[in-house]
CSV table of C-alpha atoms and ligand atoms in Angstrom, one decimal:
chain,number,residue,atom,x,y,z
R,1,UNK,CA,346.7,223.4,168.8
R,2,UNK,CA,346.1,223.9,165.1
R,3,UNK,CA,348.4,225.7,162.8
R,4,UNK,CA,347.2,226.8,159.3
R,5,UNK,CA,349.9,226.8,156.8
R,6,UNK,CA,350.7,227.4,153.1
R,7,UNK,CA,351.5,224.6,150.7
R,8,UNK,CA,351.9,224.0,147.0
R,9,UNK,CA,351.1,220.8,145.1
R,10,UNK,CA,352.9,218.8,147.8
R,11,UNK,CA,350.7,219.1,150.8
R,12,UNK,CA,353.4,217.8,153.1
R,13,UNK,CA,355.8,220.7,152.6
R,14,UNK,CA,354.7,224.0,153.9
R,15,UNK,CA,356.9,226.8,152.5
R,16,UNK,CA,355.8,230.1,154.0
R,17,UNK,CA,358.7,231.9,155.8
R,18,UNK,CA,356.2,233.3,158.3
R,19,UNK,CA,354.8,229.8,159.1
R,20,UNK,CA,358.3,228.4,159.6
R,21,UNK,CA,359.0,231.1,162.3
R,22,UNK,CA,355.8,230.0,164.0
R,23,UNK,CA,356.6,226.2,163.7
R,24,UNK,CA,360.0,226.8,165.3
R,25,UNK,CA,358.5,229.0,168.0
R,26,UNK,CA,355.9,226.4,168.9
R,27,UNK,CA,358.7,223.7,169.1
R,28,UNK,CA,360.8,226.1,171.2
R,29,UNK,CA,357.9,226.3,173.7
R,30,UNK,CA,357.9,222.5,173.8
R,31,UNK,CA,354.4,222.5,172.3
R,32,UNK,CA,353.0,220.6,169.3
R,33,UNK,CA,350.5,221.7,166.7
R,34,UNK,CA,348.5,219.9,164.1
R,35,UNK,CA,349.2,221.6,160.7
R,36,UNK,CA,346.3,222.4,158.3
R,37,UNK,CA,347.7,222.7,154.8
R,38,UNK,CA,346.1,225.3,152.5
R,39,UNK,CA,346.9,226.5,149.0
R,40,UNK,CA,346.9,230.2,148.2
R,41,UNK,CA,343.4,230.1,146.8
R,42,UNK,CA,342.1,228.3,149.9
R,43,UNK,CA,343.6,230.6,152.5
R,44,UNK,CA,341.0,233.5,152.4
R,45,UNK,CA,338.0,231.4,153.1
R,46,UNK,CA,339.7,229.0,155.4
R,47,UNK,CA,341.1,231.5,157.9
R,48,UNK,CA,338.3,234.1,157.7
R,49,UNK,CA,337.0,232.7,161.0
R,50,UNK,CA,340.1,234.3,162.6
R,51,UNK,CA,339.7,237.6,160.8
R,52,UNK,CA,342.8,236.8,158.7
R,53,UNK,CA,343.6,236.8,155.0
R,54,UNK,CA,347.0,235.2,155.5
R,55,UNK,CA,348.7,232.3,157.2
R,56,UNK,CA,350.0,231.5,159.8
R,57,UNK,CA,346.9,231.3,162.0
R,58,UNK,CA,347.1,229.5,165.3
R,59,UNK,CA,344.1,228.0,167.1
R,60,UNK,CA,344.8,227.2,170.7
R,61,UNK,CA,341.6,226.1,172.5
R,62,UNK,CA,339.3,229.1,172.3
R,63,UNK,CA,342.1,231.4,171.1
R,64,UNK,CA,342.4,232.3,167.4
R,65,UNK,CA,345.6,234.2,166.7
R,66,UNK,CA,346.7,235.6,163.3
R,67,UNK,CA,350.0,237.1,162.2
R,68,UNK,CA,353.3,235.4,163.0
R,69,UNK,CA,354.5,238.2,165.3
R,70,UNK,CA,351.2,238.2,167.3
R,71,UNK,CA,351.4,234.4,167.5
R,72,UNK,CA,354.9,234.6,169.0
R,73,UNK,CA,353.7,237.2,171.5
R,74,UNK,CA,350.7,235.1,172.3
R,75,UNK,CA,352.9,232.0,172.9
R,76,UNK,CA,355.3,234.0,175.1
R,77,UNK,CA,352.4,235.4,177.2
R,78,UNK,CA,350.3,232.2,177.6
R,79,UNK,CA,353.2,229.8,178.1
R,80,UNK,CA,355.5,231.8,180.4
R,81,UNK,CA,356.9,228.8,182.2
R,82,UNK,CA,358.2,227.3,178.9
R,83,UNK,CA,361.5,228.5,177.4
R,84,UNK,CA,361.3,232.2,176.5
R,85,UNK,CA,361.2,233.3,172.9
R,86,UNK,CA,362.4,236.8,173.6
R,87,UNK,CA,364.3,236.6,176.9
R,88,UNK,CA,362.4,239.6,178.3
R,89,UNK,CA,361.1,243.0,177.1
R,90,UNK,CA,364.4,244.3,175.7
R,91,UNK,CA,364.8,241.1,173.6
R,92,UNK,CA,361.2,241.4,172.5
R,93,UNK,CA,361.7,244.9,171.3
R,94,UNK,CA,364.8,243.9,169.4
R,95,UNK,CA,363.1,240.9,167.8
R,96,UNK,CA,360.3,243.2,166.7
R,97,UNK,CA,362.9,245.5,165.1
R,98,UNK,CA,364.4,242.5,163.2
R,99,UNK,CA,360.9,241.5,162.2
R,100,UNK,CA,360.7,244.8,160.2
R,101,UNK,CA,364.3,245.2,159.4
R,102,UNK,CA,364.6,242.2,157.1
R,103,UNK,CA,361.5,243.0,155.1
R,104,UNK,CA,363.1,245.4,152.6
R,105,UNK,CA,366.7,244.3,152.9
R,106,UNK,CA,366.2,240.6,152.7
R,107,UNK,CA,362.7,239.3,152.2
R,108,UNK,CA,361.9,241.5,149.2
R,109,UNK,CA,365.0,240.8,147.2
R,110,UNK,CA,364.8,237.1,148.0
R,111,UNK,CA,361.2,237.1,146.9
R,112,UNK,CA,362.3,238.5,143.5
R,113,UNK,CA,364.9,235.7,143.4
R,114,UNK,CA,362.4,232.9,144.2
R,115,UNK,CA,359.2,234.1,142.6
R,116,UNK,CA,359.4,231.8,139.5
R,117,UNK,CA,360.4,228.9,141.7
R,118,UNK,CA,357.4,229.5,144.0
R,119,UNK,CA,355.1,229.7,140.9
R,120,UNK,CA,356.4,226.3,139.7
R,121,UNK,CA,355.5,224.4,142.9
R,122,UNK,CA,351.9,225.7,143.0
R,123,UNK,CA,348.8,223.9,141.5
R,124,UNK,CA,347.2,225.4,138.5
R,125,UNK,CA,344.6,227.5,140.3
R,126,UNK,CA,347.2,228.9,142.5
R,127,UNK,CA,349.6,229.6,139.6
R,128,UNK,CA,346.9,231.9,138.0
R,129,UNK,CA,346.2,233.6,141.4
R,130,UNK,CA,349.9,234.0,142.0
R,131,UNK,CA,350.6,235.6,138.7
R,132,UNK,CA,347.7,238.0,139.1
R,133,UNK,CA,348.7,239.1,142.6
R,134,UNK,CA,352.5,239.0,142.4
R,135,UNK,CA,353.3,240.3,138.9
R,136,UNK,CA,352.2,243.8,139.8
R,137,UNK,CA,354.4,243.6,142.9
R,138,UNK,CA,357.6,242.7,141.0
R,139,UNK,CA,356.8,244.9,138.0
R,140,UNK,CA,357.3,242.1,135.4
R,141,UNK,CA,356.0,238.8,134.4
R,142,UNK,CA,356.9,235.6,136.3
R,143,UNK,CA,358.6,234.4,133.1
R,144,UNK,CA,360.7,237.5,132.9
R,145,UNK,CA,361.6,237.2,136.5
R,146,UNK,CA,362.8,233.6,135.9
R,147,UNK,CA,365.9,234.8,134.1
R,148,UNK,CA,366.6,238.1,135.7
R,149,UNK,CA,367.0,237.3,139.3
R,150,UNK,CA,370.8,237.7,139.6
R,151,UNK,CA,370.8,241.4,140.7
R,152,UNK,CA,368.3,240.7,143.4
R,153,UNK,CA,370.4,237.7,144.6
R,154,UNK,CA,373.5,240.0,144.7
R,155,UNK,CA,371.5,242.6,146.7
R,156,UNK,CA,370.2,239.9,149.1
R,157,UNK,CA,373.7,238.5,149.6
R,158,UNK,CA,375.2,242.0,150.2
R,159,UNK,CA,372.5,242.7,152.8
R,160,UNK,CA,373.5,239.5,154.7
R,161,UNK,CA,376.6,241.3,155.9
R,162,UNK,CA,375.5,242.3,159.4
R,163,UNK,CA,374.2,238.8,160.1
R,164,UNK,CA,377.5,237.2,159.1
R,165,UNK,CA,379.4,239.7,161.2
R,166,UNK,CA,377.2,238.8,164.2
R,167,UNK,CA,377.9,235.1,163.8
R,168,UNK,CA,381.7,235.7,164.1
R,169,UNK,CA,381.3,236.1,167.9
R,170,UNK,CA,378.1,234.3,168.7
R,171,UNK,CA,376.5,231.0,167.8
R,172,UNK,CA,373.0,232.3,167.3
R,173,UNK,CA,371.4,235.7,166.6
R,174,UNK,CA,369.8,235.6,170.0
R,175,UNK,CA,373.2,234.8,171.7
R,176,UNK,CA,374.4,231.4,173.0
R,177,UNK,CA,371.1,229.7,172.3
R,178,UNK,CA,368.5,230.1,169.6
R,179,UNK,CA,365.3,232.1,170.1
R,180,UNK,CA,362.8,234.1,168.1
R,181,UNK,CA,365.2,236.3,166.2
R,182,UNK,CA,366.8,233.1,164.9
R,183,UNK,CA,363.5,231.7,163.9
R,184,UNK,CA,362.7,234.9,161.9
R,185,UNK,CA,365.8,234.4,159.8
R,186,UNK,CA,365.6,230.6,159.7
R,187,UNK,CA,362.1,230.9,158.3
R,188,UNK,CA,363.4,232.9,155.4
R,189,UNK,CA,366.1,230.3,154.6
R,190,UNK,CA,363.6,227.4,154.9
R,191,UNK,CA,361.3,229.2,152.3
R,192,UNK,CA,364.2,229.4,149.9
R,193,UNK,CA,365.4,225.8,150.3
R,194,UNK,CA,361.9,224.3,150.1
R,195,UNK,CA,360.8,226.1,146.9
R,196,UNK,CA,364.1,226.4,145.0
R,197,UNK,CA,367.4,224.7,144.2
R,198,UNK,CA,369.3,228.0,144.1
R,199,UNK,CA,372.1,228.2,146.6
R,200,UNK,CA,371.6,231.5,148.4
R,201,UNK,CA,374.3,230.9,151.1
R,202,UNK,CA,377.9,229.9,150.4
R,203,UNK,CA,378.9,226.6,152.0
R,204,UNK,CA,381.9,228.1,153.7
R,205,UNK,CA,379.9,230.9,155.2
R,206,UNK,CA,379.2,231.2,158.9
R,207,UNK,CA,375.5,231.4,158.0
R,208,UNK,CA,375.7,228.0,156.5
R,209,UNK,CA,377.1,226.7,159.9
R,210,UNK,CA,374.4,228.5,161.7
R,211,UNK,CA,371.7,227.0,159.5
R,212,UNK,CA,373.1,223.6,160.1
R,213,UNK,CA,372.8,224.2,163.9
R,214,UNK,CA,369.2,225.4,163.4
R,215,UNK,CA,368.4,222.3,161.2
R,216,UNK,CA,369.2,220.1,164.2
R,217,UNK,CA,366.9,221.7,166.7
R,218,UNK,CA,363.8,220.0,167.9
R,219,UNK,CA,364.6,216.5,166.4
R,220,UNK,CA,365.6,218.1,163.1
R,221,UNK,CA,362.2,219.7,162.6
R,222,UNK,CA,363.6,222.1,159.9
R,223,UNK,CA,366.4,220.0,158.6
R,224,UNK,CA,364.4,217.1,157.5
R,225,UNK,CA,362.4,219.1,155.0
R,226,UNK,CA,363.9,218.4,151.6
R,227,UNK,CA,363.1,219.8,148.3
R,228,UNK,CA,359.5,219.7,147.0
R,229,UNK,CA,359.1,217.4,144.0
G,1,GSH,N1,352.5,239.7,158.4
G,1,GSH,C1,352.0,238.4,158.2
G,1,GSH,C2,352.4,238.0,156.8
G,1,GSH,C3,351.8,236.6,156.4
G,1,GSH,C4,351.8,236.3,154.9
G,1,GSH,O1,352.1,237.2,154.1
G,1,GSH,N2,351.4,235.1,154.6
G,1,GSH,C5,351.3,234.7,153.2
G,1,GSH,C6,352.0,233.4,152.9
G,1,GSH,S1,353.7,233.6,153.0
G,1,GSH,C7,349.8,234.5,152.8
G,1,GSH,O2,349.1,233.9,153.6
G,1,GSH,N3,349.4,235.0,151.7
G,1,GSH,C8,348.0,234.8,151.3
G,1,GSH,C9,347.8,235.5,149.9
G,1,GSH,O3,348.7,236.0,149.3
G,1,GSH,O4,346.6,235.4,149.4
G,1,GSH,C10,352.6,237.4,159.2
G,1,GSH,O5,353.7,237.7,159.7
G,1,GSH,O6,352.0,236.4,159.6
């Protein structure tokens, strides 16, 4: 199996939230993938073979699968005897809802918080590409975003409310054991921790404890990723 992922100057530390979901899903299924690191400006040509413009892209034998959600569905379908990512069709439907639910409430404000940090870990070519493509999305320059992230961080933290409530009575978002919904959220926190030194979760928060549990899964797959230098 090969997994195409996004990196900055440090080729060892993939930081895409979507790729992280996929890495965790592959490990959940007891599978292993060789990762192919790509910078932003390499992605388009490198994954064109799969009809994609983004990572993750998974290659499994003759199968080429793009989009993190489609990859999760592919893994679930092709490896039914391995631990389930969704726990059946109801769970799959609910994970799909979460997949969309966090886009505007969490991923977009967090992107605004992290945008300058992401810029800083990219190589020069990617920095130019990133400014060109991302400044229109945030409606200001990366430099302006660097010092004006606090309202977005407050919004992000307010919008964490339902997730914190949920963890009061269950250990994982999927229930007693982690599954794809946990990986969707964990990918987002990995993104933040890899690109930035900003603390987006309070240490005394249930989310912090949940992330620590997630860090330990699969021989510490997620937890061993430190900060990019
Ligand atoms: N819906 C896609 C989104 C993937 C995505 O946006 N990937 C970003 C990296 S985080 C990417 O490859 N961007 C390429 C670019 O901006 O040129 C998925 O879930 O896989």
